[in-house]
Coordinates of N, CA and C in Angstrom, one line a residue:
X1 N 108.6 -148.5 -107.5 CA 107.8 -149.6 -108.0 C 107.0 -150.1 -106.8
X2 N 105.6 -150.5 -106.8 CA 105.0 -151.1 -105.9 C 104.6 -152.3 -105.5
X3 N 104.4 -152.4 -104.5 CA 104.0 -153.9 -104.0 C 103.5 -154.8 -104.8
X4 N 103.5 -156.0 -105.3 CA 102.5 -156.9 -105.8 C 101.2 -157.1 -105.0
X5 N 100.2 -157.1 -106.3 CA 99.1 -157.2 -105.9 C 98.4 -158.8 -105.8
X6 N 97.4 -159.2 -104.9 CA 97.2 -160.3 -104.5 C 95.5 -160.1 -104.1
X7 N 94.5 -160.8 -105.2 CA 92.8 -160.7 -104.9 C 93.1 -161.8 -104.2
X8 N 92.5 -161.8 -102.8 CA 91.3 -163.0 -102.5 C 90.4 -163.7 -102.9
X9 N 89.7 -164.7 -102.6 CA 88.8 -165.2 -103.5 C 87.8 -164.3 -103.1
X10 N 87.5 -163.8 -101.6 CA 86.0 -163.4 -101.0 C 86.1 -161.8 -101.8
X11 N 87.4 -161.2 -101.9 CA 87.6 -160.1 -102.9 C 87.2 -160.0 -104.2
X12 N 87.3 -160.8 -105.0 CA 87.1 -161.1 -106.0 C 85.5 -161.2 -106.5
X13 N 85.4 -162.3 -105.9 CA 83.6 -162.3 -105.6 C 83.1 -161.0 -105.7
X14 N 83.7 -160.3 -104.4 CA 82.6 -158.9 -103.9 C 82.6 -157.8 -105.3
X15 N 83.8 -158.1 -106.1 CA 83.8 -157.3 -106.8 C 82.9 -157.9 -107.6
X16 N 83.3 -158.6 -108.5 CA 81.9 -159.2 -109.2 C 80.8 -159.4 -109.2
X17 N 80.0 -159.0 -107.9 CA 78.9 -159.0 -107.4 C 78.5 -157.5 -107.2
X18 N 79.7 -156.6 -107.2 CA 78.7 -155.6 -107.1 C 78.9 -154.6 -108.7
X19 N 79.7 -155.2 -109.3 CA 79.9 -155.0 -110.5 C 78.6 -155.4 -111.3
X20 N 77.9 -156.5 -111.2 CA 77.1 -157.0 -111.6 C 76.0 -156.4 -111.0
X21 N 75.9 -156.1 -109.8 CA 74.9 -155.3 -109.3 C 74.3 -154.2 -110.0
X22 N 75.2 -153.4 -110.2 CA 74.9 -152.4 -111.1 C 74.5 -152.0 -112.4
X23 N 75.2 -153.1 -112.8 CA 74.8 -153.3 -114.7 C 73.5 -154.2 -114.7
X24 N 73.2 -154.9 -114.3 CA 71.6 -155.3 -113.8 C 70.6 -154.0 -113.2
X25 N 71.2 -153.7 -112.2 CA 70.4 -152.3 -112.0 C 70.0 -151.0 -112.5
X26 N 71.1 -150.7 -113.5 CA 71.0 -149.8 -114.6 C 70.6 -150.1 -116.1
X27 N 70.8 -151.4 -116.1 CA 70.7 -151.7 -117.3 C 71.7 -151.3 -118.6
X28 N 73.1 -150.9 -118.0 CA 74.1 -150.6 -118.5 C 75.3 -151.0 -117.8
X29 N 76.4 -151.0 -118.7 CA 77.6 -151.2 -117.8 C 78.6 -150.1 -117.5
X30 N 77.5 -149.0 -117.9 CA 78.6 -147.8 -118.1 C 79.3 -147.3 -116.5
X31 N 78.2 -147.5 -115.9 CA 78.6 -147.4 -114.1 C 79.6 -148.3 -113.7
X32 N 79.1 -149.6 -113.5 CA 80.4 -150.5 -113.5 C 81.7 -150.2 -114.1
X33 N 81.7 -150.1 -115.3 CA 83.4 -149.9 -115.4 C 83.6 -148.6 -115.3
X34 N 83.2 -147.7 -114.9 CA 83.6 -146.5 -114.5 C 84.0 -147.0 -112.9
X35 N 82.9 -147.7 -112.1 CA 83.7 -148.2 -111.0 C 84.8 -149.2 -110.6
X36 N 84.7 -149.9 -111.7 CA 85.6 -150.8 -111.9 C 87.1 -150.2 -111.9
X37 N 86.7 -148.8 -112.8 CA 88.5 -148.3 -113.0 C 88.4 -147.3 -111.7
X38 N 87.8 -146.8 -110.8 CA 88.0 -146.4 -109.7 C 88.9 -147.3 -108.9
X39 N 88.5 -148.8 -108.5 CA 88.7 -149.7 -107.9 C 90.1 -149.8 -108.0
X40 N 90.5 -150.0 -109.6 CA 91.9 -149.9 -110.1 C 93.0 -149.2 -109.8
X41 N 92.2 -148.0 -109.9 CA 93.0 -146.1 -109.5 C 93.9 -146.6 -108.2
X42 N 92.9 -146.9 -107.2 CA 92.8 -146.8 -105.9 C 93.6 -147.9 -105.3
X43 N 93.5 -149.2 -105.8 CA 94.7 -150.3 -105.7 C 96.1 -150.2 -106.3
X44 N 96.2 -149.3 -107.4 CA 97.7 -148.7 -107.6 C 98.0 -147.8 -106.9
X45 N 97.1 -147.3 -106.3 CA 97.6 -146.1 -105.3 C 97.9 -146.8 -104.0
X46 N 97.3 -147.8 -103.9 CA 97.9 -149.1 -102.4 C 99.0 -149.5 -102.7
X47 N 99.1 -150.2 -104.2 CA 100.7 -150.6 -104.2 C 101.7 -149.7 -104.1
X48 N 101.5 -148.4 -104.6 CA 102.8 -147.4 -104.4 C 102.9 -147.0 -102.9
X49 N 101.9 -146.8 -102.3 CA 101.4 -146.3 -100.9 C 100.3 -146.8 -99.9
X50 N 101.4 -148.4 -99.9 CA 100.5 -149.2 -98.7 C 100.0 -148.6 -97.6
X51 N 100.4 -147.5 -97.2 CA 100.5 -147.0 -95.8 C 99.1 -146.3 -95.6
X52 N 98.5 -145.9 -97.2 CA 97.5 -144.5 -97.7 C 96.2 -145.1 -96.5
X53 N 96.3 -146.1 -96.4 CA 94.5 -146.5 -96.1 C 94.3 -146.1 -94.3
X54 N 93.5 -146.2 -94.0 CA 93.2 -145.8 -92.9 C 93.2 -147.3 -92.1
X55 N 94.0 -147.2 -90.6 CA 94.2 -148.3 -90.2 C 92.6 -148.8 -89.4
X56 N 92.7 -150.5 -89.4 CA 91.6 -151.0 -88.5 C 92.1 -151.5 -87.8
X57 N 91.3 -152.4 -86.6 CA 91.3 -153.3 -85.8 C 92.3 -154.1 -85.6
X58 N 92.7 -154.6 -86.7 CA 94.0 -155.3 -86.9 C 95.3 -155.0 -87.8
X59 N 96.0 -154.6 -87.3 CA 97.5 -154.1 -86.8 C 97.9 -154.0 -88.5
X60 N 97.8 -155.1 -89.7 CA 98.0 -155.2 -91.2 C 97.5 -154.9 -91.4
X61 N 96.1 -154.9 -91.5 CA 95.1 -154.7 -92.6 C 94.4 -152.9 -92.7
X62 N 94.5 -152.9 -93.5 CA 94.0 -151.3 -93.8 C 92.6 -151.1 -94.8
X63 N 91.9 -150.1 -94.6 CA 90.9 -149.9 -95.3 C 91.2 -148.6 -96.5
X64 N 90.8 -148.5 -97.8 CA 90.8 -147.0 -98.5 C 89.3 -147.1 -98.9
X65 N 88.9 -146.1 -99.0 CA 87.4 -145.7 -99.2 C 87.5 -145.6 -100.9
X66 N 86.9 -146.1 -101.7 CA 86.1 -145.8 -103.0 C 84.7 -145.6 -103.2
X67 N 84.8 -144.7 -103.3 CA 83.1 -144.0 -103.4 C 82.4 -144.4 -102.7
X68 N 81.1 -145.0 -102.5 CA 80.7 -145.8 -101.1 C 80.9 -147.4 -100.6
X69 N 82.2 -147.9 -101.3 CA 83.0 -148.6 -100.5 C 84.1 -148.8 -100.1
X70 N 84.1 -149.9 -98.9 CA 85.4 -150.1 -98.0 C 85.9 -150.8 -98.8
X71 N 87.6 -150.9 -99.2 CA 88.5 -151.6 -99.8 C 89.0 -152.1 -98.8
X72 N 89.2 -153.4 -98.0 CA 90.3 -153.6 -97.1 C 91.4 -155.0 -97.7
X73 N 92.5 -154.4 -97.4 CA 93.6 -154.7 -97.4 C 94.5 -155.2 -96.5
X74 N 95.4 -156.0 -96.6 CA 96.5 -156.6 -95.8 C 98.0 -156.6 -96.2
X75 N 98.6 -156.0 -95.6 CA 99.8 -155.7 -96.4 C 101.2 -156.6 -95.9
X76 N 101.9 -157.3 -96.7 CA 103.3 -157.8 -96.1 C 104.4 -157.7 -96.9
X77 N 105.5 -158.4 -96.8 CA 106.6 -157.9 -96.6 C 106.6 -157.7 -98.5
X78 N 106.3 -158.6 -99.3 CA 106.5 -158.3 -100.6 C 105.5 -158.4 -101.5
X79 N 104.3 -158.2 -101.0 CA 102.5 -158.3 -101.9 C 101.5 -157.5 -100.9
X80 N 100.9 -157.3 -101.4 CA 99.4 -156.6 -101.0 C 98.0 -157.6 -101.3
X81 N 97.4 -157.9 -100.0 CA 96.4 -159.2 -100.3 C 95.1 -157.9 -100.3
X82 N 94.4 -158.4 -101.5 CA 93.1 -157.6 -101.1 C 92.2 -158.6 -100.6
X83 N 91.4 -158.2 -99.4 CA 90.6 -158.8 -98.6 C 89.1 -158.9 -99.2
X84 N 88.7 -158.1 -99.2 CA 87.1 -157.8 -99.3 C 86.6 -156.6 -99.7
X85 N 85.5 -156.6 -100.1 CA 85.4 -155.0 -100.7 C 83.7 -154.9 -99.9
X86 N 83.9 -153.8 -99.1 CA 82.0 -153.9 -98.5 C 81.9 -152.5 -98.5
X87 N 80.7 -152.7 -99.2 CA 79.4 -151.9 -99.1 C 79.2 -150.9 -97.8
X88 N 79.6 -149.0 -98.1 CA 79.1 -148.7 -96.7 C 78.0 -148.5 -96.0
X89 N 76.7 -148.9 -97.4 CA 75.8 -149.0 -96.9 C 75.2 -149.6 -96.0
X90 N 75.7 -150.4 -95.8 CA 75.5 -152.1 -94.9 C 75.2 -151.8 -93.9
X91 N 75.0 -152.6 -92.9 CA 74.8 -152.4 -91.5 C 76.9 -152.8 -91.1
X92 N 77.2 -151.1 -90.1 CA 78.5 -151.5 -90.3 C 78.6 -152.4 -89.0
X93 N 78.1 -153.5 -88.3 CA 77.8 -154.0 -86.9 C 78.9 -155.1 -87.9
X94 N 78.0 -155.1 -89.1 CA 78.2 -157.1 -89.8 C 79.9 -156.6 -90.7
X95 N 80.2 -155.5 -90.3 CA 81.5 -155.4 -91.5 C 82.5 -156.2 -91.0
X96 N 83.5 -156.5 -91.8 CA 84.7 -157.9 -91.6 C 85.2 -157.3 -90.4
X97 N 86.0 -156.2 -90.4 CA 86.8 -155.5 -89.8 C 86.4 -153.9 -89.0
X98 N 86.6 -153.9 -87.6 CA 86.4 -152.6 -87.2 C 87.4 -151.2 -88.0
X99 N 86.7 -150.5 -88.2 CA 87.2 -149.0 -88.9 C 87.4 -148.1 -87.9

């Protein structure tokens, strides 16, 4: 069984904003929730296997890649906080966390 899961609020947002992103920009939602259940895939695969993500800058927090974005995460002793979800498009200077 895996870790409990735990959105942040700035997580939450990001999802919703780039969920919305897309269904505005396609004019459909079909991309979104196809991304949306990526997102999902990939955070049950953190709870079974906190360790999967690639470590950053700081010592807890881990990154897993979904399609072109960074998931980062923070892991403790009995939940998993999702942090933020960014864009790898971005300029990576302004990302939360060094990769």
């Amino acid at each position: 069984m895996g870790k409990r899961i735990t959105w942040t609020h700035q997580a939450h947002n990001d999802r919703k904003e780039i969920l919305l992103y897309w269904i505005h920009r396609n004019q459909s939602s079909a991309y979104s929730k196809k991304l949306n259940n990526l997102f999902k895939t990939a955070i049950q695969l953190i709870a079974a296997h906190p360790n999967i993500g690639r470590k950053t800058n700081i010592e807890s927090v881990r990154v897993k890649l979904v399609k072109e974005y960074l998931l980062f995460y923070e892991t403790a002793e009995e939940e998993i906080f999702i942090l933020t979800i960014w864009d790898n498009r971005r300029n990576p200077e302004d990302a939360p966390y060094n990769t």
